[in-house]
PDB file of C-alpha atoms in Angstrom:
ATOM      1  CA  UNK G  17     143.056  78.798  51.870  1.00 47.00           C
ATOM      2  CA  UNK G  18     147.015  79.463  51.979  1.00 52.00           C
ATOM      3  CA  UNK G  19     147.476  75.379  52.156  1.00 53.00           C
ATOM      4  CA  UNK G  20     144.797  73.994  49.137  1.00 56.00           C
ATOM      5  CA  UNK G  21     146.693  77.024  47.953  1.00 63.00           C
ATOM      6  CA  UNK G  22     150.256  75.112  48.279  1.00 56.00           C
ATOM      7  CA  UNK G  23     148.346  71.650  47.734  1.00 57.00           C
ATOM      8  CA  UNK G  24     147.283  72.965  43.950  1.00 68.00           C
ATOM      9  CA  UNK G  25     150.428  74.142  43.090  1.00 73.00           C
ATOM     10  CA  UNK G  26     152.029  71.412  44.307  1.00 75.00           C
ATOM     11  CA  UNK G  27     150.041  68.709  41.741  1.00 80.00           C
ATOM     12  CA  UNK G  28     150.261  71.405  38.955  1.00 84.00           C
ATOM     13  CA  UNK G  29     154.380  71.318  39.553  1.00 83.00           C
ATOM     14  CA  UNK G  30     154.121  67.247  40.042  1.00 80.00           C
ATOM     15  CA  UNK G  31     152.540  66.876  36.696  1.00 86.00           C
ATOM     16  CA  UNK G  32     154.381  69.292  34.606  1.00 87.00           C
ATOM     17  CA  UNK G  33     157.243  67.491  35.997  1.00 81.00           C
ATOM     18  CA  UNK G  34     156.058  64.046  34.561  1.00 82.00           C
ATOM     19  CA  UNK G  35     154.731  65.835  31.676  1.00 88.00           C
ATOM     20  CA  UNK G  36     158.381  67.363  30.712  1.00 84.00           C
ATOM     21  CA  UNK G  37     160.111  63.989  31.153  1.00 79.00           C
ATOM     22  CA  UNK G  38     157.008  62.444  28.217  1.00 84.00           C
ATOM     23  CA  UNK G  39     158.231  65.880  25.975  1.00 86.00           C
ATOM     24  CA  UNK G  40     161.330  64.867  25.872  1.00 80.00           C
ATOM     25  CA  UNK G  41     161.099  62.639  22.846  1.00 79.00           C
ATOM     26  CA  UNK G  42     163.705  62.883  20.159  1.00 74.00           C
ATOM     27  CA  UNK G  43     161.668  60.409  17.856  1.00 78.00           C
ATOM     28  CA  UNK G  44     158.505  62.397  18.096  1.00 84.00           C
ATOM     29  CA  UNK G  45     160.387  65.794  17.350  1.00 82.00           C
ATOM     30  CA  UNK G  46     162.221  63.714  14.345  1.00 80.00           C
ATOM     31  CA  UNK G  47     159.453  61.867  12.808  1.00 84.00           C
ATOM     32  CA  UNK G  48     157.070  65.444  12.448  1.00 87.00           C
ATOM     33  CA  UNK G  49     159.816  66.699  10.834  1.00 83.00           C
ATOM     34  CA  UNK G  50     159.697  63.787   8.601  1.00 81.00           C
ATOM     35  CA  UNK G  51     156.120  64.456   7.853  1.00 85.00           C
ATOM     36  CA  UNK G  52     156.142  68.194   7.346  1.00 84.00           C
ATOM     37  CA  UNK G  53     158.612  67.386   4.623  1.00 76.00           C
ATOM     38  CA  UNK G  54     157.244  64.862   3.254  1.00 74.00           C
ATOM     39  CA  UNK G  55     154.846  66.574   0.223  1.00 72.00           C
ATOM     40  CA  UNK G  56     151.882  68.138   1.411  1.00 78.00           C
ATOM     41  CA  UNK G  57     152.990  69.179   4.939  1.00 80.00           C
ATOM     42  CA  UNK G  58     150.516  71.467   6.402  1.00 86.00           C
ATOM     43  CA  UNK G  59     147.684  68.548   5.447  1.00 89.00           C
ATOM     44  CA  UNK G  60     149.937  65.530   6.861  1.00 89.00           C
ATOM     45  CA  UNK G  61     151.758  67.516   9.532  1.00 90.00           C
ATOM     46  CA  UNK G  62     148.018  68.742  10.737  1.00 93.00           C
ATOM     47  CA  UNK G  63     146.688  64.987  10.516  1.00 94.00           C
ATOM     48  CA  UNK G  64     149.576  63.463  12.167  1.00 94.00           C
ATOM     49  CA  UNK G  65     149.613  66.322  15.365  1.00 95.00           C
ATOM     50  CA  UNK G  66     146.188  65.634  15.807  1.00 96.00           C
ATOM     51  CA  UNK G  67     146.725  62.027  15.539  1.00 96.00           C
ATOM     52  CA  UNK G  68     149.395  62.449  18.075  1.00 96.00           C
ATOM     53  CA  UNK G  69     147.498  64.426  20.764  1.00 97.00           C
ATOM     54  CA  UNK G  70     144.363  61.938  20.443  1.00 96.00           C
ATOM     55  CA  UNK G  71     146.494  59.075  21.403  1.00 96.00           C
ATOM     56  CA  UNK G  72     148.562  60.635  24.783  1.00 96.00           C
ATOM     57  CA  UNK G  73     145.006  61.828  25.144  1.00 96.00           C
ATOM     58  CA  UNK G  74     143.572  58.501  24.923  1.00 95.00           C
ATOM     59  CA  UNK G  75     146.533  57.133  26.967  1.00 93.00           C
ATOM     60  CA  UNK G  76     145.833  59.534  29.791  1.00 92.00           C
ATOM     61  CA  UNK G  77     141.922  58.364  29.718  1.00 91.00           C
ATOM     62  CA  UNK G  78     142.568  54.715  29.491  1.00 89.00           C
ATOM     63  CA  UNK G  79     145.298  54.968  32.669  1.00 85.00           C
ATOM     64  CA  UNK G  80     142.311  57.230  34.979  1.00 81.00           C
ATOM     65  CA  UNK G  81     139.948  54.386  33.305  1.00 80.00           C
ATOM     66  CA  UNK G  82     142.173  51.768  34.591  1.00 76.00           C
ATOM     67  CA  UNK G  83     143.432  53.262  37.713  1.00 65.00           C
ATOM     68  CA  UNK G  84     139.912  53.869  38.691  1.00 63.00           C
ATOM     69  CA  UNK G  85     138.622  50.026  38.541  1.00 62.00           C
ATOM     70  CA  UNK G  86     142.020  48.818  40.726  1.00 58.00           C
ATOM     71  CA  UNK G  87     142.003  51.805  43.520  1.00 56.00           C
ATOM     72  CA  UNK G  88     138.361  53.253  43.375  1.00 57.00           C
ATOM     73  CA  UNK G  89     139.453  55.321  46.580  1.00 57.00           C
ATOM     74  CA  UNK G  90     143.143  55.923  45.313  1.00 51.00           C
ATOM     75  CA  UNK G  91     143.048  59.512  47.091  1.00 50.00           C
ATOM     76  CA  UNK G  92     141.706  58.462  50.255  1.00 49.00           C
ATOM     77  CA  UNK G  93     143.396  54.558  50.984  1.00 47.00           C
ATOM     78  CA  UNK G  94     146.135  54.510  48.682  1.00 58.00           C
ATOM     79  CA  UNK G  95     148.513  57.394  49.208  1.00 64.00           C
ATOM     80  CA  UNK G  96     151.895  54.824  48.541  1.00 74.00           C
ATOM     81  CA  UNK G  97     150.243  53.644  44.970  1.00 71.00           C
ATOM     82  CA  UNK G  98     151.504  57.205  43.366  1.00 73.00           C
ATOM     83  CA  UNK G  99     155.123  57.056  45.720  1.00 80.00           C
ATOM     84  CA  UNK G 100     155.915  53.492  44.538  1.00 82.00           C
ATOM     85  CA  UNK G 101     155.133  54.275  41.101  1.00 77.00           C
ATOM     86  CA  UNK G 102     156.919  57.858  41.173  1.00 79.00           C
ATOM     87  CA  UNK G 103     159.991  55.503  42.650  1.00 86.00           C
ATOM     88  CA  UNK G 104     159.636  52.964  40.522  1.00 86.00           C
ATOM     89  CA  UNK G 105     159.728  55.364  37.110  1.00 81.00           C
ATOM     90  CA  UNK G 106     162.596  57.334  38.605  1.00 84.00           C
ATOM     91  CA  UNK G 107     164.757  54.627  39.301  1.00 89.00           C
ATOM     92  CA  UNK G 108     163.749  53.636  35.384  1.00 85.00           C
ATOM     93  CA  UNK G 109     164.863  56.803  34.576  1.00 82.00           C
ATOM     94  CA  UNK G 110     167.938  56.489  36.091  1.00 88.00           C
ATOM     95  CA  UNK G 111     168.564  53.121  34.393  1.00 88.00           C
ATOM     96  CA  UNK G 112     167.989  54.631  31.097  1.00 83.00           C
ATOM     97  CA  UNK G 113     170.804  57.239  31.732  1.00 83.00           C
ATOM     98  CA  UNK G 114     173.524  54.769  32.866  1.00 87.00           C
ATOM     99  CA  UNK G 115     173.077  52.980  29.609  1.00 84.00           C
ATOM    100  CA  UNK G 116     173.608  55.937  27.503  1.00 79.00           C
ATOM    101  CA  UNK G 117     176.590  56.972  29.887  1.00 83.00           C
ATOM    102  CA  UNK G 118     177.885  53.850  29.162  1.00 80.00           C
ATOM    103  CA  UNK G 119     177.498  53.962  25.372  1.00 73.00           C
ATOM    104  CA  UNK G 120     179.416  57.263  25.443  1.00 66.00           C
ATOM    105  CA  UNK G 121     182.620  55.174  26.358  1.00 57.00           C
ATOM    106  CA  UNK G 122     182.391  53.163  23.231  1.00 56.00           C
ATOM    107  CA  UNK G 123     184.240  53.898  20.305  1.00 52.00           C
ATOM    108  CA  UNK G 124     182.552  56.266  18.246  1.00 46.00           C
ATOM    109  CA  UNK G 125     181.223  54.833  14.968  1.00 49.00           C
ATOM    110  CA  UNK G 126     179.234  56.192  11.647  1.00 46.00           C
ATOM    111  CA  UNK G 127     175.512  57.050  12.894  1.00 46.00           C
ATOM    112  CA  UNK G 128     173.876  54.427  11.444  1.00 47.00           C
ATOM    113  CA  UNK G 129     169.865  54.619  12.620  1.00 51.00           C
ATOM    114  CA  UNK G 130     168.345  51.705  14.078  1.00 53.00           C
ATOM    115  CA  UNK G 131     165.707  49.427  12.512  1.00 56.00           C
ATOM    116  CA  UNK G 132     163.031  50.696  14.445  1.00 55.00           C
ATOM    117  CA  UNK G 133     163.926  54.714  13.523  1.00 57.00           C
ATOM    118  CA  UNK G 134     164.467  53.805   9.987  1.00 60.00           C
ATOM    119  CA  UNK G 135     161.021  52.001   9.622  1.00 63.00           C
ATOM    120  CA  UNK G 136     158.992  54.907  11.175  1.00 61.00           C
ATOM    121  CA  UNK G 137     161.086  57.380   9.023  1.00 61.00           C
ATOM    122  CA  UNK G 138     160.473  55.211   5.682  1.00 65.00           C
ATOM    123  CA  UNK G 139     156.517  55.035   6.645  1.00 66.00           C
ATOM    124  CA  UNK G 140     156.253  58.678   7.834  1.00 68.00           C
ATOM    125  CA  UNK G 141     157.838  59.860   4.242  1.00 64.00           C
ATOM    126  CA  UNK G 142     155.137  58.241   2.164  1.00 69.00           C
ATOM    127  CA  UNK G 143     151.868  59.233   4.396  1.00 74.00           C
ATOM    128  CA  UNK G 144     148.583  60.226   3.064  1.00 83.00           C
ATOM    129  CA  UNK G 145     146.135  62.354   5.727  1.00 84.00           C
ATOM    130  CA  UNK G 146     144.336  59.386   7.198  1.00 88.00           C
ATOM    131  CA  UNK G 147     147.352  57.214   7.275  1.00 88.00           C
ATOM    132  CA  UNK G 148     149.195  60.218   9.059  1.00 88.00           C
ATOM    133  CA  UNK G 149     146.200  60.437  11.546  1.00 92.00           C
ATOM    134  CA  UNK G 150     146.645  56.979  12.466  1.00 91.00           C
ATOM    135  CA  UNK G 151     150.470  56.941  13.023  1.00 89.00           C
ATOM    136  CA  UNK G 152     150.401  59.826  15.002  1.00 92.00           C
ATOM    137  CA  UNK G 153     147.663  58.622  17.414  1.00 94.00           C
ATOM    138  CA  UNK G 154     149.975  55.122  17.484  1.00 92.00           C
ATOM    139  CA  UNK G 155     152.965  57.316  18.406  1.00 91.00           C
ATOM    140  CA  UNK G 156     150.948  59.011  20.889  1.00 92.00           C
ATOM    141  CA  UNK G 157     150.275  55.949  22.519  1.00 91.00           C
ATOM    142  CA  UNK G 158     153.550  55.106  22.559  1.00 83.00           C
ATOM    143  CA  UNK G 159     156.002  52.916  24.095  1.00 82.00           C
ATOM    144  CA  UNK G 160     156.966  52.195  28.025  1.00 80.00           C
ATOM    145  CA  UNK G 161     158.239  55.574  28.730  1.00 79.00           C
ATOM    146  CA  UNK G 162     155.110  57.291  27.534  1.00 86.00           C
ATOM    147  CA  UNK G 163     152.507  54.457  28.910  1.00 86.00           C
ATOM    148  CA  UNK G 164     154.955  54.532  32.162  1.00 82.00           C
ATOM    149  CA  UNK G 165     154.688  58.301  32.568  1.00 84.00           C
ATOM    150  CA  UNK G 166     151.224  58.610  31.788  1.00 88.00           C
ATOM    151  CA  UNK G 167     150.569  56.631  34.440  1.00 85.00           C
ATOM    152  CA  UNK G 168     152.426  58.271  37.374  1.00 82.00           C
ATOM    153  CA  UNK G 169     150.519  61.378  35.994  1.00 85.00           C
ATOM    154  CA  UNK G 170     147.311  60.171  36.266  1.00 86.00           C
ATOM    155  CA  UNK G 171     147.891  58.656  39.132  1.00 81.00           C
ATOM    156  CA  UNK G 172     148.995  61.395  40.812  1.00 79.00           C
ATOM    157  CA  UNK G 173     146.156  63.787  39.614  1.00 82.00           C
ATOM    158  CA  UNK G 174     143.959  61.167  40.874  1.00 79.00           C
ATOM    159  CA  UNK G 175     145.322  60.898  44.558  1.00 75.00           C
ATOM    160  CA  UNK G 176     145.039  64.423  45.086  1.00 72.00           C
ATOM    161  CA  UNK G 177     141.724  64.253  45.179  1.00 71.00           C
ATOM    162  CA  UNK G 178     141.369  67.677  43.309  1.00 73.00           C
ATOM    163  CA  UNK G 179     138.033  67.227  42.317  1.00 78.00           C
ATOM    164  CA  UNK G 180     136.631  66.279  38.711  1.00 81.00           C
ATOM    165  CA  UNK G 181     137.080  69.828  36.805  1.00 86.00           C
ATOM    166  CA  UNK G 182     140.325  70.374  38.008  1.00 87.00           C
ATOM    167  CA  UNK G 183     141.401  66.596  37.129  1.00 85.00           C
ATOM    168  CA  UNK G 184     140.427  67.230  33.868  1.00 88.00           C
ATOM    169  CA  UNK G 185     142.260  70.943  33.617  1.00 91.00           C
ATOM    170  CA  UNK G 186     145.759  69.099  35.031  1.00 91.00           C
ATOM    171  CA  UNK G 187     145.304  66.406  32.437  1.00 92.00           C
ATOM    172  CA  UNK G 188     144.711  68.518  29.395  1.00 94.00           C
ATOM    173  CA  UNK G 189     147.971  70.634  30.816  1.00 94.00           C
ATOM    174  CA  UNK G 190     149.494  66.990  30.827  1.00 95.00           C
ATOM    175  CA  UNK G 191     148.725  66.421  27.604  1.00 96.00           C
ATOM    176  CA  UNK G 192     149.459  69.472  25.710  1.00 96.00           C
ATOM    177  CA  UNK G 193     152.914  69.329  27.771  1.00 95.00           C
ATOM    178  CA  UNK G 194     153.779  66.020  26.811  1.00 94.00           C
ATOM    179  CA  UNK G 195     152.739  65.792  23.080  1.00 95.00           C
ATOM    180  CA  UNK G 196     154.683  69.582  22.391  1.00 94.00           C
ATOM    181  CA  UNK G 197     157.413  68.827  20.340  1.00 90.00           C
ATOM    182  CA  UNK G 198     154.623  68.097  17.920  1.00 93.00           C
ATOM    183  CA  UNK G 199     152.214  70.332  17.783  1.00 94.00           C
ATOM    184  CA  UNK G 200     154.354  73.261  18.273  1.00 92.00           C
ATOM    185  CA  UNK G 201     156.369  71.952  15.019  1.00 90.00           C
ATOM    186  CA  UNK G 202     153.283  72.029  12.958  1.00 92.00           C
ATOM    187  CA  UNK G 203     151.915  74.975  14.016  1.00 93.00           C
ATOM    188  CA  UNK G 204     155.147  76.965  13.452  1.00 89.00           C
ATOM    189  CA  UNK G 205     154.844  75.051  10.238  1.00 90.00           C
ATOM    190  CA  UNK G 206     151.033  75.775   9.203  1.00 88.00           C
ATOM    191  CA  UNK G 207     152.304  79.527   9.979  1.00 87.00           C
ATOM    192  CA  UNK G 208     155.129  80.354   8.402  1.00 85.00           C
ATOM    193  CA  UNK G 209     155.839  77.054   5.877  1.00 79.00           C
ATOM    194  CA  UNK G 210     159.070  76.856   4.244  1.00 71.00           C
ATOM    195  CA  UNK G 211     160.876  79.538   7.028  1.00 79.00           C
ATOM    196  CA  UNK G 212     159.725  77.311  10.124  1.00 77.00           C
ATOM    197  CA  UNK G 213     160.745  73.884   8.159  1.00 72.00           C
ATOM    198  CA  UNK G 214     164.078  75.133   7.522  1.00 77.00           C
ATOM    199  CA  UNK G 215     164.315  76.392  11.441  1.00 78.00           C
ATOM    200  CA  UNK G 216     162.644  72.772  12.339  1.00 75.00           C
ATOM    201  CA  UNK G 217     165.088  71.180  10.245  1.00 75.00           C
ATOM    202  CA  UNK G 218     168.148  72.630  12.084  1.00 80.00           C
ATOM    203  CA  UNK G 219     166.773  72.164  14.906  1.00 74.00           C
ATOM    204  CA  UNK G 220     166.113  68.398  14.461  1.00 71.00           C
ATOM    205  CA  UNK G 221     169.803  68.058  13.177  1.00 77.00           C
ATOM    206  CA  UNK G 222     170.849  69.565  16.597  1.00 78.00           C
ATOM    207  CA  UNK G 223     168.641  67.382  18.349  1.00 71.00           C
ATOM    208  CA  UNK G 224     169.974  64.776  16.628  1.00 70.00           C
ATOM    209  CA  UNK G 225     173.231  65.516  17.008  1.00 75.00           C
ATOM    210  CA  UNK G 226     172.773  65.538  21.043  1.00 73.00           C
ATOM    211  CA  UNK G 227     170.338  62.710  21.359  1.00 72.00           C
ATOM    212  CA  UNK G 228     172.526  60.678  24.037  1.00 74.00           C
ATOM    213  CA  UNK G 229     172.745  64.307  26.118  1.00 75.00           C
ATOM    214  CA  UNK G 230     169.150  65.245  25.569  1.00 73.00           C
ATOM    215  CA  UNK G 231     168.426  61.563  27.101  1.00 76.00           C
ATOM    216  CA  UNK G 232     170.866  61.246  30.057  1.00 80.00           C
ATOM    217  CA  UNK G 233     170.556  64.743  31.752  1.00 81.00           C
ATOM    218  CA  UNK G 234     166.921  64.782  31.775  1.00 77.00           C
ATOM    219  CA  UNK G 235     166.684  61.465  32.684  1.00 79.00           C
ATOM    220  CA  UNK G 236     168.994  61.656  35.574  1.00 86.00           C
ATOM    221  CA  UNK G 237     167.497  64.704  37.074  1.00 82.00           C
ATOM    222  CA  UNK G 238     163.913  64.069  36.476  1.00 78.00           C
ATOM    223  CA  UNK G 239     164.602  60.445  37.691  1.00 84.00           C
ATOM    224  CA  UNK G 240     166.232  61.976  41.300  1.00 88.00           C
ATOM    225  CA  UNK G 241     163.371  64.600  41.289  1.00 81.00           C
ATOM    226  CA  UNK G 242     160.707  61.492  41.018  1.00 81.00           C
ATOM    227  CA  UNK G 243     162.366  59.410  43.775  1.00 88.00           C
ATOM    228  CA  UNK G 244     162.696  61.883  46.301  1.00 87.00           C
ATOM    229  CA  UNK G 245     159.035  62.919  45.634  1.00 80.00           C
ATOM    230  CA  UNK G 246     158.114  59.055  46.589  1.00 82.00           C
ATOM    231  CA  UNK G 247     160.452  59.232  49.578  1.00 88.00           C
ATOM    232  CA  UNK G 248     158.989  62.074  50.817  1.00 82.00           C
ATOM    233  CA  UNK G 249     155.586  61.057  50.520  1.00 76.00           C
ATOM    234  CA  UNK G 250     155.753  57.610  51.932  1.00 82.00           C
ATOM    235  CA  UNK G 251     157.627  59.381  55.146  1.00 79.00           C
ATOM    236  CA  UNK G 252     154.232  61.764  55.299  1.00 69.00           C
TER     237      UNK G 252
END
């Protein structure tokens, strides 16, 4: 009993882990902000969060889906599928926070946002509901740091051979982990309007203004945190 004990808490700490490293999302946190001021932010915000949580939920599905058909006995035969990936995603992560260190070095210049942020920003500001629902479930899909994490989540739930109710409980915990810094915006938003989105909206200019630090320290210690979790289980 004391060791499924340790073995649950164990998974639940390996996926909040994972879960905490798709949070961290400076975009996500920006563009509800975007949409909560926007005109009609409780209806938009509310469309877009649920859009949001659809999508990572969707994500998470399509990765069990997918990691199901390729390793149908992933607890049982394939123990080093979740360590190579947890490897693979750290070392990513670590990657990702040498470029930023990098950048740091350059000469500091006028914040001017990129393409990509600037589109999403000029979209998100002229939303209706069911255009909001759909952004927010693409965002929730996201790009190769969500997919990427999603999948060492999944992937780990899966090996641990937890059982089917419990695999389901870990990957709503993923989920509502992961997709945070938007629904917790719009609730505080749906609650207390124009007091939250003037807290949100210092908050997102702090966020802003620590972007590069809010990447590379998280990345860097989640990333070490990952890798040693592969090492150790490929030496058990």
């Amino acid at each position: 009993m004391g060791a499924a004990s340790l073995l649950q808490n164990q998974i639940v700490f390996r996926v909040l882990r994972v879960a905490l490293v798709a949070a961290t999302s400076p975009l996500a946190l920006a563009s509800v902000l975007v949409v909560l001021t926007s005109g009609r932010g409780r209806l938009n915000g509310s469309a877009f969060a649920i859009g949001f949580v659809v999508g990572q939920a969707l994500l998470c599905a399509l990765a069990f889906a997918f990691g199901t058909l390729s390793f149908p006995d992933l607890g049982d035969r394939h123990p080093t599928v979740v360590a190579v990936l947890s490897i693979a995603f750290g070392v990513a992560l670590l990657v990702t926070a040498a470029f930023f260190w990098r950048r740091r070095s350059e000469p500091v210049r006028p914040h001017v946002q990129g393409p990509r942020t600037a589109a999403i920003r000029a979209r998100l500001s002229t939303l209706r509901p069911l255009t909001a629902l759909g952004t927010g479930a693409a965002l929730g899909i996201g790009g190769p740091k969500r997919i990427g994490v999603t999948l060492v989540a999944t992937a780990s739930i899966a090996a641990a051979g937890v059982g089917e109710a419990r695999a389901v409980a870990l990957s709503l915990m993923y989920v509502l982990v992961a997709t945070a810094l938007v629904w917790i915006p719009v609730s505080l938003y749906v609650a207390f309007g124009a007091r939250a989105a003037e807290w949100l909206t210092s908050a997102e200019r702090w966020t802003s203004a620590h972007k590069e630090q809010l990447t590379i320290y998280p990345s860097v210690v989640l990333g070490v945190v990952l890798i040693l979790d592969g090492v150790v289980r490929l030496a058990t």
